[in-house]
Tab-separated table of C-alpha atoms and ligand atoms in Angstrom:
chain	number	residue	atom	x	y	z
A	1	MET	CA	-17.663	-8.703	-24.652
A	2	ASN	CA	-14.838	-9.295	-22.236
A	3	ARG	CA	-11.854	-7.033	-21.925
A	4	ARG	CA	-9.399	-9.197	-23.910
A	5	THR	CA	-11.876	-9.453	-26.773
A	6	LEU	CA	-12.123	-5.729	-26.671
A	7	ILE	CA	-8.382	-5.317	-26.906
A	8	GLN	CA	-8.105	-7.820	-29.720
A	9	ARG	CA	-10.986	-5.980	-31.515
A	10	GLY	CA	-9.026	-2.776	-30.946
A	11	ILE	CA	-6.008	-4.238	-32.723
A	12	GLN	CA	-8.140	-5.017	-35.708
A	13	LEU	CA	-9.951	-1.701	-35.629
A	14	GLY	CA	-6.760	0.371	-34.966
A	15	LEU	CA	-4.648	-1.209	-37.660
A	16	GLY	CA	-7.557	-1.986	-40.031
A	17	THR	CA	-8.773	1.630	-39.945
A	18	LEU	CA	-5.383	2.974	-40.572
A	19	ALA	CA	-4.596	0.594	-43.376
A	20	SER	CA	-7.854	1.082	-45.157
A	21	THR	CA	-8.072	4.915	-44.968
A	22	ALA	CA	-4.572	5.531	-46.111
A	23	LEU	CA	-4.329	8.810	-44.170
A	24	PRO	CA	-1.227	10.826	-44.662
A	25	GLY	CA	1.107	9.713	-41.842
A	26	ALA	CA	-1.039	6.714	-41.055
A	27	HIS	CA	1.755	4.278	-41.635
A	28	ALA	CA	3.952	6.204	-39.256
A	29	VAL	CA	1.572	5.472	-36.441
A	30	ALA	CA	0.761	1.843	-37.234
A	31	ALA	CA	2.038	-0.909	-34.940
A	32	SER	CA	5.584	-0.663	-36.130
A	33	GLY	CA	9.005	0.065	-34.690
A	34	LYS	CA	11.170	1.436	-37.463
A	35	ARG	CA	8.837	2.395	-40.221
A	36	GLY	CA	7.042	-0.815	-41.212
A	37	GLU	CA	8.786	-3.025	-38.689
A	38	PRO	CA	6.354	-4.509	-36.227
A	39	VAL	CA	7.011	-4.144	-32.459
A	40	ALA	CA	4.532	-6.870	-31.803
A	41	THR	CA	1.216	-7.933	-33.215
A	42	GLU	CA	-0.435	-8.137	-29.827
A	43	THR	CA	-1.031	-5.085	-27.611
A	44	THR	CA	-0.705	-7.027	-24.332
A	45	GLY	CA	2.127	-9.153	-22.945
A	46	LYS	CA	5.371	-8.330	-24.818
A	47	GLY	CA	3.423	-5.897	-26.885
A	48	ALA	CA	2.176	-3.918	-23.881
A	49	LEU	CA	3.480	-0.410	-23.447
A	50	LYS	CA	5.105	-1.234	-20.099
A	51	ALA	CA	7.044	-4.098	-21.774
A	52	VAL	CA	8.328	-1.943	-24.505
A	53	ALA	CA	9.218	0.873	-22.113
A	54	ALA	CA	10.977	-1.545	-19.751
A	55	ALA	CA	13.473	-2.411	-22.503
A	56	ARG	CA	14.685	1.260	-22.162
A	57	GLY	CA	14.394	1.241	-18.370
A	58	LEU	CA	11.430	3.661	-18.491
A	59	LEU	CA	8.483	3.714	-16.145
A	60	LEU	CA	5.204	3.840	-17.976
A	61	GLY	CA	2.322	5.118	-15.997
A	62	CYS	CA	-0.990	6.841	-15.903
A	63	ALA	CA	-3.248	8.869	-13.650
A	64	VAL	CA	-5.824	6.733	-11.902
A	65	ASP	CA	-9.424	7.683	-11.002
A	66	THR	CA	-9.847	5.638	-7.769
A	67	THR	CA	-13.658	5.626	-8.006
A	68	LEU	CA	-13.454	3.878	-11.387
A	69	MET	CA	-10.654	1.677	-10.154
A	70	ARG	CA	-12.908	0.310	-7.379
A	71	GLN	CA	-15.969	-0.274	-9.718
A	72	ASP	CA	-14.682	-1.228	-13.066
A	73	ALA	CA	-12.842	-4.485	-13.754
A	74	ALA	CA	-12.077	-3.573	-17.325
A	75	TYR	CA	-10.367	-0.356	-16.063
A	76	GLN	CA	-8.317	-2.367	-13.590
A	77	ALA	CA	-7.376	-4.808	-16.356
A	78	ALA	CA	-6.139	-2.006	-18.567
A	79	LEU	CA	-4.053	-0.598	-15.753
A	80	ARG	CA	-2.489	-3.970	-15.014
A	81	GLU	CA	-1.878	-4.812	-18.709
A	82	GLN	CA	-0.254	-1.577	-19.891
A	83	PHE	CA	1.359	0.211	-16.971
A	84	ASN	CA	4.009	-0.295	-14.326
A	85	CYS	CA	3.392	2.971	-12.491
A	86	VAL	CA	0.358	4.874	-11.268
A	87	VAL	CA	-0.418	8.336	-9.848
A	88	GLY	CA	-3.650	9.351	-8.212
A	89	GLU	CA	-5.574	11.750	-10.493
A	90	ASN	CA	-6.941	13.518	-7.396
A	91	CYS	CA	-6.835	11.230	-4.361
A	92	MET	CA	-3.570	12.448	-2.852
A	93	LYS	CA	-4.167	16.149	-3.243
A	94	PHE	CA	-4.549	18.484	-0.302
A	95	GLY	CA	-8.351	18.927	-0.511
A	96	PRO	CA	-9.185	15.228	-0.824
A	97	THR	CA	-6.720	14.158	1.908
A	98	GLN	CA	-7.331	16.872	4.516
A	99	PRO	CA	-11.043	17.920	3.993
A	100	GLN	CA	-11.230	19.459	7.447
A	101	PRO	CA	-8.401	21.017	9.436
A	102	GLY	CA	-6.489	18.163	11.004
A	103	THR	CA	-8.956	15.565	9.752
A	104	TYR	CA	-7.626	13.294	7.077
A	105	PHE	CA	-9.250	11.040	4.545
A	106	PHE	CA	-7.110	8.200	3.104
A	107	ASP	CA	-9.530	5.582	1.801
A	108	ASP	CA	-8.988	6.419	-1.866
A	109	ALA	CA	-5.191	6.947	-1.612
A	110	ASP	CA	-4.896	3.736	0.468
A	111	ALA	CA	-6.827	1.798	-2.187
A	112	LEU	CA	-4.555	3.091	-4.922
A	113	VAL	CA	-1.452	2.221	-2.969
A	114	ARG	CA	-2.795	-1.255	-2.228
A	115	PHE	CA	-3.676	-1.803	-5.904
A	116	ALA	CA	-0.168	-0.671	-7.021
A	117	GLU	CA	1.577	-2.867	-4.455
A	118	GLU	CA	-0.485	-5.914	-5.430
A	119	ASN	CA	0.394	-5.399	-9.072
A	120	HIS	CA	4.089	-4.473	-8.478
A	121	MET	CA	3.584	-0.976	-9.836
A	122	LYS	CA	5.541	2.150	-8.794
A	123	ILE	CA	3.549	4.926	-7.177
A	124	ARG	CA	3.885	8.632	-7.883
A	125	GLY	CA	2.519	10.859	-5.155
A	126	HIS	CA	0.695	13.943	-6.426
A	127	ASN	CA	0.879	16.501	-4.777
A	128	PHE	CA	1.625	18.321	-1.543
A	129	VAL	CA	1.622	21.943	-2.476
A	130	TRP	CA	-0.538	23.529	-5.203
A	131	HIS	CA	-2.690	26.659	-5.506
A	132	GLU	CA	-5.592	24.393	-6.598
A	133	ALA	CA	-7.388	21.423	-5.135
A	134	LYS	CA	-7.449	23.128	-1.733
A	135	PRO	CA	-10.078	22.289	0.872
A	136	ALA	CA	-12.486	25.161	1.454
A	137	TRP	CA	-11.165	25.873	4.899
A	138	LEU	CA	-7.525	26.444	3.816
A	139	ASP	CA	-7.799	30.007	2.420
A	140	ALA	CA	-9.981	31.083	5.367
A	141	THR	CA	-7.614	29.628	7.917
A	142	LEU	CA	-4.077	30.346	6.636
A	143	THR	CA	-2.129	33.153	8.297
A	144	ARG	CA	1.559	34.129	8.236
A	145	GLU	CA	1.791	32.606	11.689
A	146	ASN	CA	0.176	29.211	11.065
A	147	ALA	CA	1.065	28.551	7.372
A	148	ALA	CA	4.373	26.826	8.053
A	149	SER	CA	2.921	24.412	10.540
A	150	ILE	CA	-0.139	23.648	8.366
A	151	LEU	CA	2.188	22.936	5.393
A	152	THR	CA	4.646	20.784	7.331
A	153	ASN	CA	1.931	18.921	9.270
A	154	HIS	CA	0.184	18.054	6.060
A	155	ILE	CA	3.335	16.835	4.403
A	156	ARG	CA	4.374	14.770	7.462
A	157	THR	CA	0.920	13.222	7.758
A	158	VAL	CA	0.292	12.293	4.158
A	159	GLY	CA	3.952	11.622	3.165
A	160	GLY	CA	4.459	9.728	6.461
A	161	ARG	CA	1.565	7.402	5.773
A	162	TYR	CA	3.107	6.238	2.575
A	163	ARG	CA	6.778	6.489	3.619
A	164	GLY	CA	8.954	4.050	1.742
A	165	LYS	CA	6.160	3.189	-0.732
A	166	VAL	CA	6.272	6.174	-3.058
A	167	HIS	CA	8.681	6.259	-5.989
A	168	SER	CA	8.445	10.044	-6.290
A	169	TRP	CA	6.364	12.888	-4.868
A	170	ASP	CA	5.283	15.957	-6.709
A	171	VAL	CA	6.162	18.238	-3.783
A	172	VAL	CA	5.317	21.534	-5.456
A	173	ASN	CA	3.055	21.885	-8.456
A	174	GLU	CA	2.825	24.870	-10.855
A	175	ALA	CA	4.710	27.539	-8.836
A	176	ILE	CA	5.604	29.598	-11.890
A	177	TRP	CA	3.102	32.135	-13.444
A	178	LEU	CA	4.969	34.744	-15.430
A	179	GLU	CA	1.827	36.871	-15.774
A	180	ASP	CA	2.162	37.862	-12.140
A	181	GLY	CA	5.155	39.936	-13.231
A	182	ARG	CA	7.825	39.021	-10.773
A	183	PRO	CA	11.396	38.809	-12.113
A	184	ASP	CA	11.719	35.272	-10.803
A	185	GLY	CA	8.408	34.262	-12.307
A	186	LEU	CA	6.940	32.972	-9.139
A	187	ARG	CA	3.132	32.723	-8.866
A	188	THR	CA	1.853	35.231	-6.365
A	189	ALA	CA	-1.777	34.073	-6.284
A	190	SER	CA	-0.971	31.070	-4.142
A	191	PRO	CA	-1.912	30.980	-0.467
A	192	TRP	CA	1.497	29.516	0.271
A	193	PHE	CA	3.352	32.327	-1.480
A	194	GLN	CA	1.132	34.907	0.142
A	195	THR	CA	1.732	33.655	3.658
A	196	LEU	CA	5.287	32.322	3.532
A	197	GLY	CA	6.859	34.036	0.531
A	198	GLU	CA	9.229	32.142	-1.708
A	199	GLN	CA	10.624	30.148	1.094
A	200	TYR	CA	7.584	27.845	0.993
A	201	LEU	CA	9.240	25.869	-1.741
A	202	ALA	CA	12.359	25.027	0.263
A	203	LEU	CA	10.224	24.303	3.343
A	204	ALA	CA	8.038	21.874	1.428
A	205	PHE	CA	10.973	20.033	-0.169
A	206	ARG	CA	12.960	19.818	3.084
A	207	THR	CA	9.954	18.545	5.043
A	208	ALA	CA	9.141	15.987	2.273
A	209	HIS	CA	12.731	14.755	2.387
A	210	GLU	CA	12.795	14.369	6.201
A	211	THR	CA	9.426	12.532	5.971
A	212	ASP	CA	10.251	10.106	3.195
A	213	PRO	CA	13.979	10.165	2.465
A	214	LYS	CA	13.689	7.453	-0.269
A	215	ALA	CA	11.156	9.259	-2.402
A	216	LEU	CA	12.465	11.200	-5.411
A	217	LEU	CA	11.225	14.770	-4.846
A	218	THR	CA	9.749	16.438	-7.970
A	219	TYR	CA	8.928	19.897	-9.015
A	220	ASN	CA	6.047	19.579	-11.535
A	221	GLU	CA	5.123	22.279	-14.095
A	222	TYR	CA	3.023	22.720	-17.211
A	223	GLY	CA	3.256	24.875	-20.332
A	224	ILE	CA	7.035	24.549	-20.588
A	225	GLU	CA	7.328	22.003	-23.382
A	226	SER	CA	6.941	23.671	-26.729
A	227	ASP	CA	9.264	25.956	-28.731
A	228	SER	CA	6.891	28.912	-28.560
A	229	ASP	CA	8.206	32.179	-27.081
A	230	SER	CA	5.849	32.076	-24.092
A	231	GLU	CA	6.593	28.447	-23.184
A	232	SER	CA	10.326	29.035	-23.766
A	233	ARG	CA	10.140	31.863	-21.193
A	234	LYS	CA	8.250	29.740	-18.721
A	235	ARG	CA	10.703	26.908	-19.272
A	236	ALA	CA	13.685	29.233	-18.537
A	237	ALA	CA	11.986	30.514	-15.341
A	238	THR	CA	11.339	26.877	-14.235
A	239	LEU	CA	14.954	25.833	-14.812
A	240	ALA	CA	16.199	28.979	-13.078
A	241	LEU	CA	14.010	28.180	-10.083
A	242	LEU	CA	15.409	24.705	-9.934
A	243	LYS	CA	18.926	26.014	-10.212
A	244	ARG	CA	18.303	28.338	-7.252
A	245	LEU	CA	16.815	25.557	-5.142
A	246	LYS	CA	19.762	23.206	-5.908
A	247	ALA	CA	22.301	25.930	-5.161
A	248	ALA	CA	20.609	26.471	-1.783
A	249	GLY	CA	20.962	22.706	-1.026
A	250	VAL	CA	17.227	22.054	-1.245
A	251	PRO	CA	16.518	18.285	-1.815
A	252	VAL	CA	14.925	18.261	-5.280
A	253	HIS	CA	15.598	15.295	-7.465
A	254	ALA	CA	13.394	15.499	-10.516
A	255	LEU	CA	11.624	17.853	-12.899
A	256	GLY	CA	8.032	16.817	-13.756
A	257	VAL	CA	7.009	18.012	-17.183
A	258	GLN	CA	3.192	17.826	-17.291
A	259	SER	CA	2.926	17.673	-21.100
A	260	HIS	CA	-0.724	18.643	-21.688
A	261	LEU	CA	-0.226	19.165	-25.405
A	262	ARG	CA	-2.481	20.229	-28.295
A	263	ALA	CA	-2.906	18.814	-31.757
A	264	GLY	CA	-3.346	21.089	-34.716
A	265	SER	CA	-1.362	24.057	-33.485
A	266	PRO	CA	1.956	24.617	-35.243
A	267	ALA	CA	3.803	23.675	-32.082
A	268	SER	CA	7.205	22.072	-32.313
A	269	TYR	CA	9.094	20.510	-29.418
A	270	ALA	CA	12.612	19.905	-30.574
A	271	LYS	CA	14.156	22.926	-28.824
A	272	GLY	CA	11.878	22.631	-25.835
A	273	ALA	CA	12.709	18.991	-25.263
A	274	ALA	CA	16.394	19.561	-25.751
A	275	GLU	CA	16.386	22.419	-23.282
A	276	LEU	CA	14.386	20.564	-20.735
A	277	THR	CA	16.440	17.339	-20.834
A	278	GLN	CA	19.819	19.132	-20.984
A	279	GLY	CA	18.644	21.594	-18.259
A	280	ALA	CA	17.577	18.666	-16.034
A	281	GLN	CA	20.890	16.784	-16.722
A	282	GLU	CA	23.015	19.890	-15.877
A	283	LEU	CA	21.230	20.201	-12.594
A	284	GLY	CA	21.571	16.519	-11.801
A	285	LEU	CA	17.758	15.996	-11.955
A	286	LYS	CA	15.767	13.232	-13.512
A	287	LEU	CA	13.010	14.191	-15.910
A	288	PHE	CA	9.509	12.692	-15.750
A	289	VAL	CA	6.797	13.252	-18.296
A	290	THR	CA	4.027	13.360	-15.704
A	291	GLU	CA	0.672	14.113	-17.277
A	292	MET	CA	0.685	13.658	-21.053
A	293	ASP	CA	-2.500	14.062	-23.139
A	294	VAL	CA	-3.191	15.768	-26.373
A	295	LYS	CA	-6.165	18.096	-26.880
A	296	ASP	CA	-7.937	17.835	-30.273
A	297	ASP	CA	-10.516	20.530	-29.720
A	298	SER	CA	-8.907	22.989	-32.118
A	299	LEU	CA	-8.943	20.531	-35.060
A	300	GLU	CA	-11.579	21.511	-37.602
A	301	SER	CA	-12.335	18.023	-38.831
A	302	ASP	CA	-15.031	15.999	-37.151
A	303	ASN	CA	-13.605	12.856	-38.793
A	304	ILE	CA	-12.328	10.672	-35.989
A	305	ALA	CA	-9.590	8.954	-38.032
A	306	VAL	CA	-8.193	12.381	-39.016
A	307	ARG	CA	-8.302	13.604	-35.465
A	308	ASP	CA	-6.773	10.441	-34.060
A	309	ALA	CA	-3.948	10.631	-36.585
A	310	ALA	CA	-3.173	14.270	-35.635
A	311	VAL	CA	-3.210	13.381	-31.929
A	312	ALA	CA	-0.851	10.390	-32.570
A	313	SER	CA	1.481	12.449	-34.503
A	314	VAL	CA	1.891	14.797	-31.521
A	315	TYR	CA	2.595	11.755	-29.303
A	316	SER	CA	5.323	10.620	-31.802
A	317	THR	CA	6.966	13.969	-32.254
A	318	TYR	CA	6.989	14.865	-28.569
A	319	LEU	CA	8.107	11.562	-27.209
A	320	ASP	CA	10.732	11.114	-29.866
A	321	ALA	CA	12.189	14.412	-28.790
A	322	MET	CA	11.937	13.771	-25.100
A	323	LEU	CA	13.295	10.222	-25.297
A	324	GLN	CA	16.411	11.370	-27.195
A	325	SER	CA	17.906	11.930	-23.753
A	326	LYS	CA	18.545	9.439	-20.938
A	327	ALA	CA	17.466	12.168	-18.533
A	328	THR	CA	13.874	11.084	-19.218
A	329	HIS	CA	13.037	8.291	-16.780
A	330	ALA	CA	9.235	8.045	-16.810
A	331	VAL	CA	6.298	8.717	-19.123
A	332	LEU	CA	2.837	8.999	-17.649
A	333	THR	CA	-0.474	9.907	-19.344
A	334	TRP	CA	-3.174	11.797	-17.542
A	335	GLY	CA	-5.798	9.059	-17.695
A	336	VAL	CA	-6.166	5.837	-19.667
A	337	SER	CA	-9.106	5.975	-22.064
A	338	ASP	CA	-10.930	8.818	-23.759
A	339	ALA	CA	-14.073	7.803	-21.872
A	340	HIS	CA	-12.798	9.331	-18.647
A	341	THR	CA	-10.418	12.116	-19.598
A	342	TRP	CA	-10.541	15.282	-17.422
A	343	LEU	CA	-10.600	17.298	-20.660
A	344	ASN	CA	-14.238	16.221	-21.274
A	345	ARG	CA	-15.468	17.225	-17.825
A	346	GLY	CA	-17.331	20.488	-18.394
A	347	THR	CA	-16.539	22.683	-21.467
A	348	ARG	CA	-13.454	24.431	-20.153
A	349	PHE	CA	-11.177	22.632	-22.537
A	350	ARG	CA	-13.709	22.422	-25.362
A	351	GLU	CA	-13.957	26.060	-26.307
A	352	LYS	CA	-14.072	25.537	-30.046
A	353	HIS	CA	-16.235	22.390	-30.117
A	354	PRO	CA	-18.178	22.317	-26.827
A	355	THR	CA	-20.400	19.483	-27.852
A	356	ARG	CA	-17.591	17.316	-29.303
A	357	LYS	CA	-15.826	14.828	-26.974
A	358	GLN	CA	-12.072	15.097	-27.059
A	359	ARG	CA	-9.936	12.041	-27.841
A	360	PRO	CA	-6.617	12.856	-26.101
A	361	LEU	CA	-5.524	9.498	-24.691
A	362	LEU	CA	-4.226	6.052	-25.684
A	363	LEU	CA	-7.403	3.953	-25.588
A	364	ASP	CA	-10.814	4.893	-27.065
A	365	ASP	CA	-14.179	4.891	-25.301
A	366	ALA	CA	-14.375	1.125	-25.623
A	367	ASP	CA	-10.875	0.662	-24.220
A	368	ALA	CA	-9.478	-0.260	-27.627
A	369	PRO	CA	-5.922	1.010	-28.471
A	370	LYS	CA	-5.926	4.064	-30.740
A	371	PRO	CA	-3.295	5.330	-33.159
A	372	ALA	CA	-1.898	7.313	-30.167
A	373	PHE	CA	-1.171	4.019	-28.460
A	374	TYR	CA	0.807	2.717	-31.430
A	375	ALA	CA	2.543	6.011	-31.813
A	376	MET	CA	3.669	5.967	-28.206
A	377	ARG	CA	4.716	2.341	-28.430
A	378	GLN	CA	6.798	3.048	-31.503
A	379	SER	CA	8.594	5.925	-29.850
A	380	LEU	CA	9.298	3.756	-26.847
A	381	TRP	CA	10.562	1.019	-29.044
A	382	GLN	CA	12.787	3.346	-30.986
A	383	ALA	CA	14.185	4.816	-27.772
A	384	SER	CA	15.051	1.309	-26.574
A	385	LYS	CA	17.203	0.769	-29.714
A	386	ARG	CA	19.300	4.001	-29.097
B	401	LIG	C1	-6.950	17.591	-12.676
B	401	LIG	C2	-7.795	16.331	-12.558
B	401	LIG	O1	-7.633	15.615	-13.705
B	401	LIG	C3	-9.278	16.740	-12.458
B	401	LIG	O2	-10.077	15.627	-12.264
B	401	LIG	C4	-9.516	17.795	-11.361
B	401	LIG	O3	-10.812	18.240	-11.370
B	401	LIG	C5	-8.553	18.938	-11.551
B	401	LIG	O4	-7.241	18.489	-11.618
B	401	LIG	N1	-2.404	19.613	-13.707
B	401	LIG	C6	-2.262	18.783	-12.591
B	401	LIG	C7	-3.352	17.838	-12.214
B	401	LIG	O5	-1.203	18.823	-11.961
B	401	LIG	O6	-3.459	17.671	-10.871
B	401	LIG	C8	-4.680	18.202	-12.816
B	401	LIG	O7	-5.648	17.213	-12.576
B	401	LIG	C9	-4.527	18.536	-14.342
B	401	LIG	C10	-3.590	19.636	-14.571
């Protein structure tokens, strides 16, 4: 079956399943704009996510697995059809790009950049500075004396290679960890913090700006979206960090909100989304939803239609809230289809149902659009009407 047939079959399956099972809320995630009003009957062309997003001036993107991108024509077709923006799921991280000190590997990142340019897609760079995805040599090598030059050389080399080609760079990823107990909330178990102290953030942003003055420089964080007490505290610490950076004249242009969400927990996002978008606006920052997916591991039901409807309803609730504000300029999901989500690698994210595959993304294992696809499209469409 070719890719287009799969998509067409997906339309039938997606809508047919919803119509025939009459799940609560099923209508709300059908292919409609306002309740019952169709966005488009097709899921490609003017019915593609990127087309609906463009009507609101939004970038619509996803994380790309470059190994798959090289091998799988159907995967490439889905990227081309639905998205106008890509980010490397791993290929631009520190470990993959500098596997040995001073020795760089760019084959995967180059392939992604080529693919994006050929298809007129924007590129998000992810990321320069993180406490994960480090090459084995880094922790063993870093000292207070050499850390600044290792950090700046890395940014100059990787950022310089793609200068002028990257829409936005996640310069620093996940620098807040309240559990470490500092009043400013900074994560202490990071080799960059341990060698350079809090100034590593400013150093990274300043170096990135010198290297690629046109790229929008982003601070990217997770667990700051919901209205829960703990996420509200982490959100406040994140916004306070950004306020300090801005006050010190550090070139930071956007807040990346990762948006790894969970279905089935009583999470609400109205307050979280309002605080994030207003906070970003007050600081003169753009807001990007950078890594959206919705875990379904905690749902009791094994019924796929029930689980898909619950996942879809989180897409609707969250995106409706985040797209209330014009501060939100981009929405990216962390992957394309459930077949390749990071959440199914190992059992780390499948604590409750280790043998059950999660269904957190927009397309199913056969690349057919799921209720989450229609939910996202409806939220995008409604946002374009505001
Ligand atoms: C994840 C990738 O999806 C995995 O393939 C990899 O093994 C670990 O990293 N937050 C981030 C992303 O900023 O870089 C992470 O990506 C997911 C969580």
